Coordinates of C-alpha atoms in Angstrom, one line a residue:
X300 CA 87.3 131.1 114.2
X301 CA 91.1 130.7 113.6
X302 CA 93.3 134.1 113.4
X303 CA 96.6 134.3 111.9
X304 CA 98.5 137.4 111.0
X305 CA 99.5 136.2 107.1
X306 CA 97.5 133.9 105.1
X307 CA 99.1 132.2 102.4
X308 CA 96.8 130.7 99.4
X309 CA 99.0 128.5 97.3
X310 CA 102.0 126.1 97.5
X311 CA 103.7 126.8 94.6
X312 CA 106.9 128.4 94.0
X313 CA 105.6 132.4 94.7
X314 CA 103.6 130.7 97.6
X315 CA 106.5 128.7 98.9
X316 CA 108.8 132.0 98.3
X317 CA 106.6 134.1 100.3
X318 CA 105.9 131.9 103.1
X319 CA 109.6 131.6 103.7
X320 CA 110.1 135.0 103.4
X321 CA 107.6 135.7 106.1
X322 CA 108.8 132.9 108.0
X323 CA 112.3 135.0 108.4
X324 CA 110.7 137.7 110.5
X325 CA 108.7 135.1 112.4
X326 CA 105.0 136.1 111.3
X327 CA 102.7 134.0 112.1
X328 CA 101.3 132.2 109.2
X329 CA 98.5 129.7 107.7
X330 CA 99.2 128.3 104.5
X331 CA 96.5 126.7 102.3
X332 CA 97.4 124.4 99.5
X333 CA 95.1 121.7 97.4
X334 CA 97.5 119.0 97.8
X335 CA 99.7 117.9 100.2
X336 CA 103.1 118.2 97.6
X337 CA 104.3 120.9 96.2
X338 CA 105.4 120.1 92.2
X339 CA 108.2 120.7 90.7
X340 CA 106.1 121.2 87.3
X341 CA 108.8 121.7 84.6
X342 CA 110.0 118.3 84.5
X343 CA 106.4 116.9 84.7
X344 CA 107.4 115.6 81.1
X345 CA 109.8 113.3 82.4
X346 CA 107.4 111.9 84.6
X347 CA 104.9 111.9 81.6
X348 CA 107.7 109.9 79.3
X349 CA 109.3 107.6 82.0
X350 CA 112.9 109.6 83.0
X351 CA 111.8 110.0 86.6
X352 CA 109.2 108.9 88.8
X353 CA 106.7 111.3 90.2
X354 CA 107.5 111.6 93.4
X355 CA 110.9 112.5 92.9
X356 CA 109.6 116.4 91.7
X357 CA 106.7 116.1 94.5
X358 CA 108.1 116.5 97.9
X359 CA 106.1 117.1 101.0
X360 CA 105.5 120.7 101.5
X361 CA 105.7 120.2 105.2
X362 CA 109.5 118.8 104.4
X363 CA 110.1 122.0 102.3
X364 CA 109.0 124.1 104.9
X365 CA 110.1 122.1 107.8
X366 CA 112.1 124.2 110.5
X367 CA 109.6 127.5 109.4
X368 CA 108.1 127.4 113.1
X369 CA 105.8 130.0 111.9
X370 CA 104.1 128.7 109.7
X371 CA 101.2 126.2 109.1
X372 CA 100.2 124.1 106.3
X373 CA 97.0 123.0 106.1
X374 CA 95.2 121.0 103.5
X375 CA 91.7 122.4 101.6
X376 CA 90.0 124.4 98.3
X377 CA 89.3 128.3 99.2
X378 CA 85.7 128.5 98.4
X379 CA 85.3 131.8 99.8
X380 CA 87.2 135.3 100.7
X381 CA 85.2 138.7 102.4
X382 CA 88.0 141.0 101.8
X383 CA 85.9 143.5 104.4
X384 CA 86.0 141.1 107.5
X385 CA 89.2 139.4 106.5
X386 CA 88.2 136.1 106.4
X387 CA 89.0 133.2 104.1
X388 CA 86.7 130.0 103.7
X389 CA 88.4 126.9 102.6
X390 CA 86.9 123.4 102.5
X391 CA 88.2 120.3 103.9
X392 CA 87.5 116.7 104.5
X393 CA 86.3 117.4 107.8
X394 CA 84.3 120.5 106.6
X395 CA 84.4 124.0 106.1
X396 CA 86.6 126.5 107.9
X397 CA 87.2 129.9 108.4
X398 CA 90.7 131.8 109.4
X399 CA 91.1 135.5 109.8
X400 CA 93.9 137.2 108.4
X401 CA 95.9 140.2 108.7
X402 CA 97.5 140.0 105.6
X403 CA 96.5 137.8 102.3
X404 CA 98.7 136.4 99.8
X405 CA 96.8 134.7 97.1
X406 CA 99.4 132.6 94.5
X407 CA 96.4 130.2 93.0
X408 CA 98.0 129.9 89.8
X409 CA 96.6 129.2 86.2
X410 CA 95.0 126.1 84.4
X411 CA 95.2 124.9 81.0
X412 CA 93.4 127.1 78.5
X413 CA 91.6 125.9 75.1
X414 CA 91.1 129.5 73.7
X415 CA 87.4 129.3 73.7
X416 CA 86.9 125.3 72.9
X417 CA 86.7 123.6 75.9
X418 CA 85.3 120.5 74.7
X419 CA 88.6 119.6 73.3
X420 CA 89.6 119.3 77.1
X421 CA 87.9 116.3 77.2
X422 CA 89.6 114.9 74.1
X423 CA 93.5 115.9 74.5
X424 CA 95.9 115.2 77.4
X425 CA 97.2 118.0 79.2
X426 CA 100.4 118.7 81.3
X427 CA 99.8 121.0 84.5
X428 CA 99.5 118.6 87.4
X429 CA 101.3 115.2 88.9
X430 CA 97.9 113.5 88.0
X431 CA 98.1 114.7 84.6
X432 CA 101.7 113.5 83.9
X433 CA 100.8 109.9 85.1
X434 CA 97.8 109.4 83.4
X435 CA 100.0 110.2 80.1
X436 CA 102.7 107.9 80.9
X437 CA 100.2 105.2 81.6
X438 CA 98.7 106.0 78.0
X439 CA 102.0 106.2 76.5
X440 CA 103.2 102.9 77.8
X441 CA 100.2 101.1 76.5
X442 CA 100.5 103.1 73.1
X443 CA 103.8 101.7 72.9
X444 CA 103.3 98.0 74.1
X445 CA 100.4 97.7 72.2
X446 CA 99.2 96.4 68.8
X447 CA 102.2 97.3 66.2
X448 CA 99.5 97.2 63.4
X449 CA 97.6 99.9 65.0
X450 CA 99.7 102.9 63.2
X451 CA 96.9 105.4 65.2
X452 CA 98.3 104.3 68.1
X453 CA 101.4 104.9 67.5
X454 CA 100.5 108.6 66.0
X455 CA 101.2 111.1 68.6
X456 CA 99.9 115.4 68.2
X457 CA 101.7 117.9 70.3
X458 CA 99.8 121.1 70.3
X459 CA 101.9 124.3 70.9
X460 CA 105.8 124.4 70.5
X461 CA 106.3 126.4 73.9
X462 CA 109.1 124.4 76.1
X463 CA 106.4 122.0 77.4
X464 CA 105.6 121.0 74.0
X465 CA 108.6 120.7 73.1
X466 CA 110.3 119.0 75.2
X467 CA 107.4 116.4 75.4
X468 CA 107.9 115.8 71.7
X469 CA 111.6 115.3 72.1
X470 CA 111.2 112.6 74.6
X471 CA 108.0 110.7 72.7
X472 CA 110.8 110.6 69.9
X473 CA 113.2 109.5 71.9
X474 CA 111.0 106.9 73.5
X475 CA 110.7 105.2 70.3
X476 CA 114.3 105.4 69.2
X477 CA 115.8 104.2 72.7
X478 CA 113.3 102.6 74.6
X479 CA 110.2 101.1 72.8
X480 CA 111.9 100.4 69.4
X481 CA 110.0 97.9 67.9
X482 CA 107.9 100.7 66.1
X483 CA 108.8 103.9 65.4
X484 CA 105.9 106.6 66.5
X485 CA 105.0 109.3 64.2
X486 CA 105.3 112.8 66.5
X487 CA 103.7 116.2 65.2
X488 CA 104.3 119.2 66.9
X489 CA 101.8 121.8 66.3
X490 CA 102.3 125.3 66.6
X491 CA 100.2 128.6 65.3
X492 CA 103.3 131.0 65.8
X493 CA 106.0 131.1 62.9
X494 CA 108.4 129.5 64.7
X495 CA 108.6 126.8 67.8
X496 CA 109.7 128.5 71.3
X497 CA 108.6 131.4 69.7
X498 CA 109.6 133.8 72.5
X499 CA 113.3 132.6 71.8
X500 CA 113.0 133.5 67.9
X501 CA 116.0 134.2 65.9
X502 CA 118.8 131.2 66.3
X503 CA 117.6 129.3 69.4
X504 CA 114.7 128.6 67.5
X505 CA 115.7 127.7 64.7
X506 CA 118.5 124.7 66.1
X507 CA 115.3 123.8 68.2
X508 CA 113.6 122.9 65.0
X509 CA 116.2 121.7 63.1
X510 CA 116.9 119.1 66.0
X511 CA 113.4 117.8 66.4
X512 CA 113.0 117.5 62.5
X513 CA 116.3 115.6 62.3
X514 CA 114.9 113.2 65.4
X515 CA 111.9 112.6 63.1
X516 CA 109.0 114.9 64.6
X517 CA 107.1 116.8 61.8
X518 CA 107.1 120.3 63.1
X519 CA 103.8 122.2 61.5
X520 CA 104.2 125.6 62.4
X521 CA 102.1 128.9 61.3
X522 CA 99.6 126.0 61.8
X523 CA 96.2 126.4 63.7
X524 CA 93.7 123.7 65.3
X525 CA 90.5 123.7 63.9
X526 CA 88.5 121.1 65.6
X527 CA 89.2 118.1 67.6
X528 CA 86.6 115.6 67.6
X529 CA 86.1 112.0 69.8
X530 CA 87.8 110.0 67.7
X531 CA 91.1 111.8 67.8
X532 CA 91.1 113.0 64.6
X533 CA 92.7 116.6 64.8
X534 CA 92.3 118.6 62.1
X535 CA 94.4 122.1 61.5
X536 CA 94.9 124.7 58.8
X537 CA 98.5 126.3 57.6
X538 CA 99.0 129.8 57.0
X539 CA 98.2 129.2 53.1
X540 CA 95.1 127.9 54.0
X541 CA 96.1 124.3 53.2
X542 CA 93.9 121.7 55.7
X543 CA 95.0 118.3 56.8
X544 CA 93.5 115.6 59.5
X545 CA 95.9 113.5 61.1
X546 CA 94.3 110.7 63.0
X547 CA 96.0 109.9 66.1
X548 CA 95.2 107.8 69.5
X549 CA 97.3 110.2 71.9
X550 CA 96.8 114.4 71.3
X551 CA 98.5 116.4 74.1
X552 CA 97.0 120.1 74.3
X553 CA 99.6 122.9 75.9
X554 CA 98.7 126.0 74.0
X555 CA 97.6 128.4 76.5
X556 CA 96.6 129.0 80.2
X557 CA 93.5 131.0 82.2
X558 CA 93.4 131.7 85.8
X559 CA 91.9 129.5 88.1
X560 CA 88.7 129.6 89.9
X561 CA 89.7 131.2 92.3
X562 CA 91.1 134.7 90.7
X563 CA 86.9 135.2 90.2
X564 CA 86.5 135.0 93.6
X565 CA 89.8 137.7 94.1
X566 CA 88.4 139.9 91.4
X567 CA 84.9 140.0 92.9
X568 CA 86.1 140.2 96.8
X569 CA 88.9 143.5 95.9
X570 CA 87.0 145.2 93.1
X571 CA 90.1 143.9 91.1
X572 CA 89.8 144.1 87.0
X573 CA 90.7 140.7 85.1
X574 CA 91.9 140.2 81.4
X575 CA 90.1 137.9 79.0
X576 CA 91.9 135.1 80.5
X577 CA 90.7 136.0 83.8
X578 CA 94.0 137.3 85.5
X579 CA 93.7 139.7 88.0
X580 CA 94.9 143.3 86.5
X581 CA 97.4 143.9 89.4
X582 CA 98.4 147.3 91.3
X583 CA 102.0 147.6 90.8
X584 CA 102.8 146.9 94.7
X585 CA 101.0 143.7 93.4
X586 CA 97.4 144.6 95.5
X587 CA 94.2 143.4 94.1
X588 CA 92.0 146.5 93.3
X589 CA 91.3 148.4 96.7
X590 CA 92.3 146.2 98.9
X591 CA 96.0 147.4 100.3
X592 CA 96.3 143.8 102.7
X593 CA 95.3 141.9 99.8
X594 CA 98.4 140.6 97.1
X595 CA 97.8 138.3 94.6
X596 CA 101.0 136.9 92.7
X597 CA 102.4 134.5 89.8
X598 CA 99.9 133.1 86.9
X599 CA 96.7 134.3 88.2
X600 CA 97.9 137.8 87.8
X601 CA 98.8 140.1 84.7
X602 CA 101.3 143.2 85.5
X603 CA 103.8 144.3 82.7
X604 CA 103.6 142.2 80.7
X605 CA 105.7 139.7 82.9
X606 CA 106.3 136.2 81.5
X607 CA 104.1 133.7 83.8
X608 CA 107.4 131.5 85.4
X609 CA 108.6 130.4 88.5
X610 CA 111.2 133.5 88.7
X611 CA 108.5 136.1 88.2
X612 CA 106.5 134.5 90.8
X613 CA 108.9 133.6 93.8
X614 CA 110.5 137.6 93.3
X615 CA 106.9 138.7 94.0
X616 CA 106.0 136.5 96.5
X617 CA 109.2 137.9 98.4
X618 CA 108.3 141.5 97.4
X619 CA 104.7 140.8 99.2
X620 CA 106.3 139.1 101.9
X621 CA 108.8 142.4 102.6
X622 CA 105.6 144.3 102.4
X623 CA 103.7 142.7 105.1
X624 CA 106.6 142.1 107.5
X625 CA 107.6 145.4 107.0
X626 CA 111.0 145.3 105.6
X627 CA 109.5 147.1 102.1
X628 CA 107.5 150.6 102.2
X629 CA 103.9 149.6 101.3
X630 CA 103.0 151.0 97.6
X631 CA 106.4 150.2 96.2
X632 CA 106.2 148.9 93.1
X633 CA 107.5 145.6 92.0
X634 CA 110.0 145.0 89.6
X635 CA 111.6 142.1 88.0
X636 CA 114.8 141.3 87.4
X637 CA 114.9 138.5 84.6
X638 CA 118.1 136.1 84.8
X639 CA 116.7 134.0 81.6
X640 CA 115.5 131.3 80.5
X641 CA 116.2 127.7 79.1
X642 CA 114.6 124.6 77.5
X643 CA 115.4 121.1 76.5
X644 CA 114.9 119.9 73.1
X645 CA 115.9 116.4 73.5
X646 CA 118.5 113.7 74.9
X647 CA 121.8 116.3 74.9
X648 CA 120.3 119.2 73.3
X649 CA 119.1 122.2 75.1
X650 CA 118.8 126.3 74.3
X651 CA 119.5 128.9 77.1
X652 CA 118.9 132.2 76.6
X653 CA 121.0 133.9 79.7
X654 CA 121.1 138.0 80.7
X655 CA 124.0 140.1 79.1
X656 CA 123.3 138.2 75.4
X657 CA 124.4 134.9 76.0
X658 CA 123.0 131.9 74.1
X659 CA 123.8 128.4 74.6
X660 CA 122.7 125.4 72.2
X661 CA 123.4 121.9 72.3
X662 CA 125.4 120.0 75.0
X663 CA 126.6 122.9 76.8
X664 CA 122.7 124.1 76.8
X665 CA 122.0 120.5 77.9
X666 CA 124.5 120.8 81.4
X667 CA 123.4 124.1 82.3
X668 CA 119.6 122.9 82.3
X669 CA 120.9 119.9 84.1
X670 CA 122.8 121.8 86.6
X671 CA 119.8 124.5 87.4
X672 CA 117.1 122.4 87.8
X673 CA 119.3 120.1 89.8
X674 CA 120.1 122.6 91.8
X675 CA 116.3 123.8 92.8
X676 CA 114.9 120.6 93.1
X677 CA 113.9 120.7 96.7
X678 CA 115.6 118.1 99.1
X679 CA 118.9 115.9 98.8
X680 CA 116.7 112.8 98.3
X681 CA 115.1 113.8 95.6
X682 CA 118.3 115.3 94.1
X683 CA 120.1 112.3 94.1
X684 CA 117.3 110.5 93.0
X685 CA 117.2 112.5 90.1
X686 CA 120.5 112.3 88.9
X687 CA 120.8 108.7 89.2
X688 CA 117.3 108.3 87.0
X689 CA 119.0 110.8 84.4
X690 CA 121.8 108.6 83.9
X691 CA 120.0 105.7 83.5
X692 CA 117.6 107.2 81.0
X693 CA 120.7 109.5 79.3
X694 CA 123.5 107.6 79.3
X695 CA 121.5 104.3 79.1
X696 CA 118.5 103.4 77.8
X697 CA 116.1 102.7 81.1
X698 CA 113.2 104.4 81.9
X699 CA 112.6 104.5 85.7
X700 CA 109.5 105.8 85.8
X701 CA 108.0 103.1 83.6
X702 CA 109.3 100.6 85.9
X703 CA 106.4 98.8 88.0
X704 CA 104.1 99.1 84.3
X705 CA 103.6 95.5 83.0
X706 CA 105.5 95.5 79.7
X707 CA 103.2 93.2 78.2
X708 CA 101.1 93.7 75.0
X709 CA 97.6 94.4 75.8
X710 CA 98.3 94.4 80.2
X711 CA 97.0 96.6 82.2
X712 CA 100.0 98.8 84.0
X713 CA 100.1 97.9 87.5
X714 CA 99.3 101.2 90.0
X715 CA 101.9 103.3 90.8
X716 CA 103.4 102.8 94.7
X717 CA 101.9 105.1 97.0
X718 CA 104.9 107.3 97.0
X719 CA 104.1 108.2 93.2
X720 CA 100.2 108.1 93.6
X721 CA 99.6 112.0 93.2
X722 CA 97.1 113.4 95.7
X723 CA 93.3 114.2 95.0
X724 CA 93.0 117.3 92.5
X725 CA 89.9 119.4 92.9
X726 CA 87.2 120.1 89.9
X727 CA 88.4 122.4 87.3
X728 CA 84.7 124.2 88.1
X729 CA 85.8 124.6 92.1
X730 CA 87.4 127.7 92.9
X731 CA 90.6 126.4 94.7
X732 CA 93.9 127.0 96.4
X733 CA 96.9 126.6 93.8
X734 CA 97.1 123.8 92.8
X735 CA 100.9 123.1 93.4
X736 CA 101.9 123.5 89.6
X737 CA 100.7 127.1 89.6
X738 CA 104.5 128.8 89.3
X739 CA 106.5 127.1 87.4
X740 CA 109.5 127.5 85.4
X741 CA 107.8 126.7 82.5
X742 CA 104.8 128.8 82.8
X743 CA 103.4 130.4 80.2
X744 CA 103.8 133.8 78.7
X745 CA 101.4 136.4 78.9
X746 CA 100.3 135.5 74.9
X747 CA 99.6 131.8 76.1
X748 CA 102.8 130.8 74.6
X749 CA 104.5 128.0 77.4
X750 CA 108.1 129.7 78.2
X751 CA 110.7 128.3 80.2
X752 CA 112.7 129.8 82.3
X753 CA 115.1 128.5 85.1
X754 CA 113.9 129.2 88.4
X755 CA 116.9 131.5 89.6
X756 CA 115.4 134.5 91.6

């Protein structure tokens, strides 16, 4: 059996964090990841709607972590953890394996959540992995190129008006007025709340409305889904109790989030309590029930009521890290410090709502989302990369990420080069590591609402 002295399950942003932190005091450490990338998830849209390709936000995680001569990546699905013998189980092509640990960090994130109706899984597109954002471009690109008669094809349902819906909304808008312009698509954005990015409230939300509305997306909010059936007929109820069906080829769900597989396995190997949407019910030093080697961070945990993003996740995996190399007292509690948050609304239109009251909208909004998630996309490449796509599809009117799809009515898009092909996802039934989208900075909040925030930490 392999022995390490830190295991780390996850390779999302609090996994990444808390491997590097470890990796600064030279602790020898195994880290566990379902795919061989780790995502930069908040700009999966852009994959999704054809601004970049998808492995410009999907770097190797042995190129993050390259130079971190502690630690080790390996590739597989935690099937198993005996908090008692301090052993993990993880499954791999070859097999299963086992590694003993000293210490455990467990960052295995959170998957879409259909509040109860997971049928309608099978009927909606979702946005939480690299395999979900191509499959929607592919879709979207044959929506667009397709029959202009079909008017259900060109009918597009957005459910929930956190910052992934939308700024997936925005761009399906845009994509008709600046790209595919030979029809224009009809875009509803669904939301139950009163207001869309309803965490933001007041002003921010209000501009973020008013710009959608004036790009031509019909914004139903105090709205709920009632039922979704197989032939994409979504039907939803206002606050008045007025019903309508809208009929529509492409519905995208991002309403709300549950915890993995693998926070059942946690929960039942620590004693640890889990909330309705099966997150773990933290300690405050961020151990799972009795277990005082075990941590578990990010979106498969609730503590605080702390947003589920990026920053909340990579300031705990640290705050584990300090813990296990020593550097923090164990028991001390964690505590996070919040440095905002930020989403885009369209082509030049953004809200940021920054510490000490400061609220941007508009351009200004726009460049400081530019210039933070430029900043924290990992790797020059991918940087430069990225800038170059975002003029193109900003300034001009290409789409780089549709480019290798046959533009052709009625063609079958042409498969992605291997560089964007995303790697092997595992069942939503398998208990798993993170999958790589798991802390992001546009997780959701704790009331299932999608939240962005920039990943400053």
């Amino acid at each position: 059996m392999e022995t390490t002295a830190a295991v780390v399950i996850g390779s999302g942003f609090g996994g990444l964090a808390a491997a590097k932190r470890l990796a600064r005091s030279g602790v020898t450490t195994t880290l566990i990841s379902a795919t061989d990338e780790h995502l930069f998830q908040p700009l999966l849209y852009q994959v999704a709607t054809g601004v970049l390709p998808g492995s410009d936000i999907a770097p190797p995680i042995a190129a993050v972590l390259s130079g971190k001569k502690s630690v080790d990546v390996v590739r597989g699905y935690v099937t198993a953890v005996d908090a008692e013998a301090k052993v993990v189980t993880y499954r791999t092509p070859e097999g299963d394996r086992q590694i003993q640990y000293g210490s455990l960090i467990v960052a295995a994130g959170a998957r879409q959540g259909y509040f109860g109706h997971d049928e309608w899984a099978q009927r909606t597109f979702s946005l939480k992995t690299l395999d979900d954002a191509v499959t929607l471009r592919r879709h979207l690109h044959d929506c667009f190129t397709g029959d202009p008669a079909d008017e259900a094809a060109h009918r597009f349902v957005v459910v929930g008006a956190g910052a992934t819906g939308v700024e997936l909304a925005g761009q399906i808008a845009e994509l008709g007025a600046r790209h595919f312009t030979d029809v224009e698509p009809d875009v509803y954005l669904v939301e139950g709340a009163g207001d869309v990015l309803p965490v933001y409230g007041g002003a921010l939300s209000d501009f973020t409305r008013t710009t959608l509305e004036k790009a031509g997306v019909q914004v139903l909010t105090g709205t709920m889904v009632t039922d979704i059936d197989d032939a994409g007929r979504v039907r939803v109820r206002d606050a008045d109790g007025r019903e309508q069906t809208i009929t529509a080829a492409t519905v995208v769900w991002s309403a709300g989030v549950q915890a993995t597989g693998l926070a059942k396995v946690i929960a039942e190997a620590t004693g640890c309590r889990t909330d309705r949407a099966g997150r773990l019910l933290i300690n405050p030093d961020l151990t799972a029930g009795s277990r005082d080697d075990v941590f578990a961070i990010g979106d498969m945990t609730s503590l605080n009521g702390y947003p589920g993003q990026s920053p909340v996740a990579m300031q705990q995996g640290r705050h584990a890290a300090d813990i296990v190399r020593g550097k923090t007292k164990p028991g001390t509690a964690f505590v996070y410090r919040d440095k905002g948050s930020m989403a885009v609304v369209n082509r030049h239109n953004a809200v940021v709502d920054a510490p000490g009251g400061v609220r941007l909208t508009g351009l200004p909004g726009w460049f400081t989302w530019l210039a933070v998630h430029l900043f924290y996309l990992v790797g020059f490449r991918n940087r430069f990369v990225a800038v170059a796509s975002w003029f193109k599809a900003f300034a001009g009117r290409q789409r780089p990420g549709f480019d290798g799809l046959d533009a052709r009515p009625g063609a079958a898009p042409a498969e992605p080069s291997l560089a964007d092909r995303p790697a092997e996802q595992p069942s939503a039934e398998q208990p798993s590591a993170e999958r790589s989208s798991a802390e992001h900075p546009s997780g959701e909040d704790r009331s299932g609402e999608p939240r962005r925030a920039h990943p400053v930490s």
